[in-house]
Amino acid sequence: MTKTTGLSLAALLLAAPLLGAHGAAAAPGLRIGLQEDPDFLDPARARSYVSRIVFASLCDKLIDTTPDLKFVPQLALSWTWSADNKTLTLKLRPGVTFQDGEPFDAEAVKFNLDRYRTMPESLRKSEIASIDHVDVVDPLTVNLVLKQPDAALVAQLTDRSGMMMAPKATATGNPTANPVCSGPFTFTERVAQDRIVLDRFANYWNAGAYHFDRVTFMPIPDTTVRLANLQSGGLDMIERMAATDVKTAQADPKLQVLSIPGLGFMTLEFNVTGDNAKTPLGQDKRVRQAFDLAIDRDALNGAVYEGRFTPGYQPFAPASPYHLEQPVPGRDVDKAKALLKAAGVTAPLTVKMTVANSTDAQQLGQVIQAMVAEAGFDLQLQTTEFATLLSQNGAGNFQTTMVAWSGRVDPDGNIHQFVTCKGGLNDMKYCNPEVDALLNGARGVTDPAERKAKYAAAMKIVEDDKPITYLDFEPRIFGATKALHGFVPHPDGMIRLQNVTLDK
Amino acid sequence: MLSFIARRLALAIPTLVLVSLFTFSLQKLLPGDPVLALAGEERSPETLAMLRHKYHLDDPAPVQYLHWIGGVLHGDLGVSLKTEQPVTQMIGQKLPITVELAVLAMGIALLIGIPAGVIAAVRKGTATDLAANVVALAGISVPSFWLGVLMILLFAVKLHWLPASGFAPLWEDPLQNLRTLLMPSLVIGAALSASLMRHTRGAMLAVLRADYIRTARAKGLLSPAVILKHAFRNALVPIVTLVTLLFGELIGGAVLTEQVFTIPGFGKMIVDAVFTRDYAVVQGVVLCVACAFVGLNLLADVLYVLINPRMRASS
């Protein structure tokens, strides 16, 4: 044997254990790839979408939603409105304990809601601002007494505002570093930007429906790498798979793709007040209508998302009971040209649009650019880094901008703050008292049919004034190994592990 | 020697102050409001005002800087705006990971770059030299993120040999640690070895032309002895300079490579921090990197003296 062969053999022997079994660290249970690293794991302070995915396994809520956005009991067995719609009575599930053994009761509900309402750092204040005070009636009954009727309140209790943390541990411990809730899995460990580990909570009230001893969440921002981990067996499941990756995943015999139209949507916002609105586009609604008419939503979906999104023309998701039954308008270049002419605009009209620097947003911008050019718009795209885009929009430094919204279960969260005069997300600075009256009115009635009528009326005005238009609904696409069974995708994109199993 | 080191360390202080001032000002010039980036979709005016006040972002910029530098003098780099974790603690967690990656990558670069450079210089003009140059050029030209994704597709997805991404701490699982770091360190090492090879070749060529090498050969010394003892040692001075400078490239490489391979290290931390305008983290990381640079440059100066006796007198 020559010296070289000997050396190569030695190298091979050394490398053998390195190249052995595939996959990432051999953590038992279920491994889920997230798109980002969550922020605070305290529902009072959390602000990211991914933190809610972790909460779905860690913290039970008072009320949950079904895939068709109906409300179902979780920690509250029932919820009823008083005749004047100003008191919401919750009957609580008996026999529930928090992960540290503290019993769950009406006092705990009061503690949590008061904490969300009053803690200085709480980001939940505005969601449950309508609550005046919380009354404990008996250990399993609690009354939420409101300042004014608030139809959106029940929906708020299906999200972070309805998550119950163990009062003692939360008051005395550090809920950000070590959250204690009553969900099916308890918090074990977190390594920033690497992993969050949850372990089974043996005394969970519905423990029989959960089949993993451990759930590990791993943030992997790059969609290609997240998919590669799923393909190589390093992960069992990933959230927010890119629409353009679906084909690759479907071609892999070991993988499955699960998808549902989500609550989130993409909007085009037009600045209608201030210095940047001193253009025909900002001043004349006919110009904005022409711009909108030049867009072909089906073609947009096909070109950028391989047809996997749902073209849309409203902020209420297809799964929502508040979804308005109206067709998505088609493209009409002739009408767009006529509107521009009527507005006295000589084509081409230069319009600047800011878009985020993500691949999707840039592609959408480019396709829209080509579409509106045919109607007489010279659309100039300004690609902007996301944090910069947010502050520029907030400061009104845009003519047109493309912004996504992750969507809310209740219709109020998808429209009120965008188009009411003082709405927190109304970057267009649009103001129409009629719209305000309708949307504020919709908060005051609890009858779904009556509310829906008000939203439909408000949307009619908004569609005509056109400070904002809607392009599509984003699907929630999950990728998983074929060994995973029982997972049901929900429009909110949360991963509910009830009845989910994994073949060994 | 000691007074030389002390003098160099004293000179480092104004450098570090300037670096921190520069980073701070650059961040203030960046468009984008950290509070908006933080609040995400929860941006009600009250929330924004609360966050601004909580993190002293409503103070004038000079006050913010003085506040920060005051903390630094007490060993406190502030807290991350995103997670409220102390920055010193975050650096403590991430630094060992990137240092390990850097050492592995540098090891790979030295193992490939220096022998390849020496061989290419000795066999100048032959096919070996040409091949080494072509490989080096490719190494410099190929973007690390592309090479990274390619390696993931081959070794993780196709062959199932290595994990696609992630990280396992050395003290918990040494084997898994090596498996997770193998591809990233190869990606960074390949790029570094290329410039190392080219510079070694250049330095060796310059030395090989010198009179004393001809003399050594004329005296009948065998080629390997001439190359290693006489030529290589003298070619080392520029190579040591380069290796220190390459650490800068190494941090740059780590930024991209850690993103691709999802390694929770320094590079990934700084990218995430810039995107969320997490000022305290960016400041802390840059200060830390600047300290490392000052330290490495000092080390290089000390090494020169050890390698080249002529420098001993001047120091």
Coordinates of C-alpha atoms in Angstrom, one line a residue, chain B residues 12 27 32-33 41 56 99 168 213 238 241 277 293:
Chain B
A12 CA -6.4 51.4 19.8
Q27 CA -27.3 53.9 11.9
G32 CA -36.4 53.3 8.7
D33 CA -37.6 53.7 12.2
E41 CA -48.4 45.2 12.5
H56 CA -34.8 56.0 25.1
V99 CA -15.1 31.8 16.2
A168 CA -25.3 21.7 17.4
I213 CA 18.3 31.4 -2.9
P238 CA 3.2 39.2 3.6
T241 CA -0.4 40.3 7.0
R277 CA -32.9 48.3 13.3
F293 CA -9.4 43.5 14.4

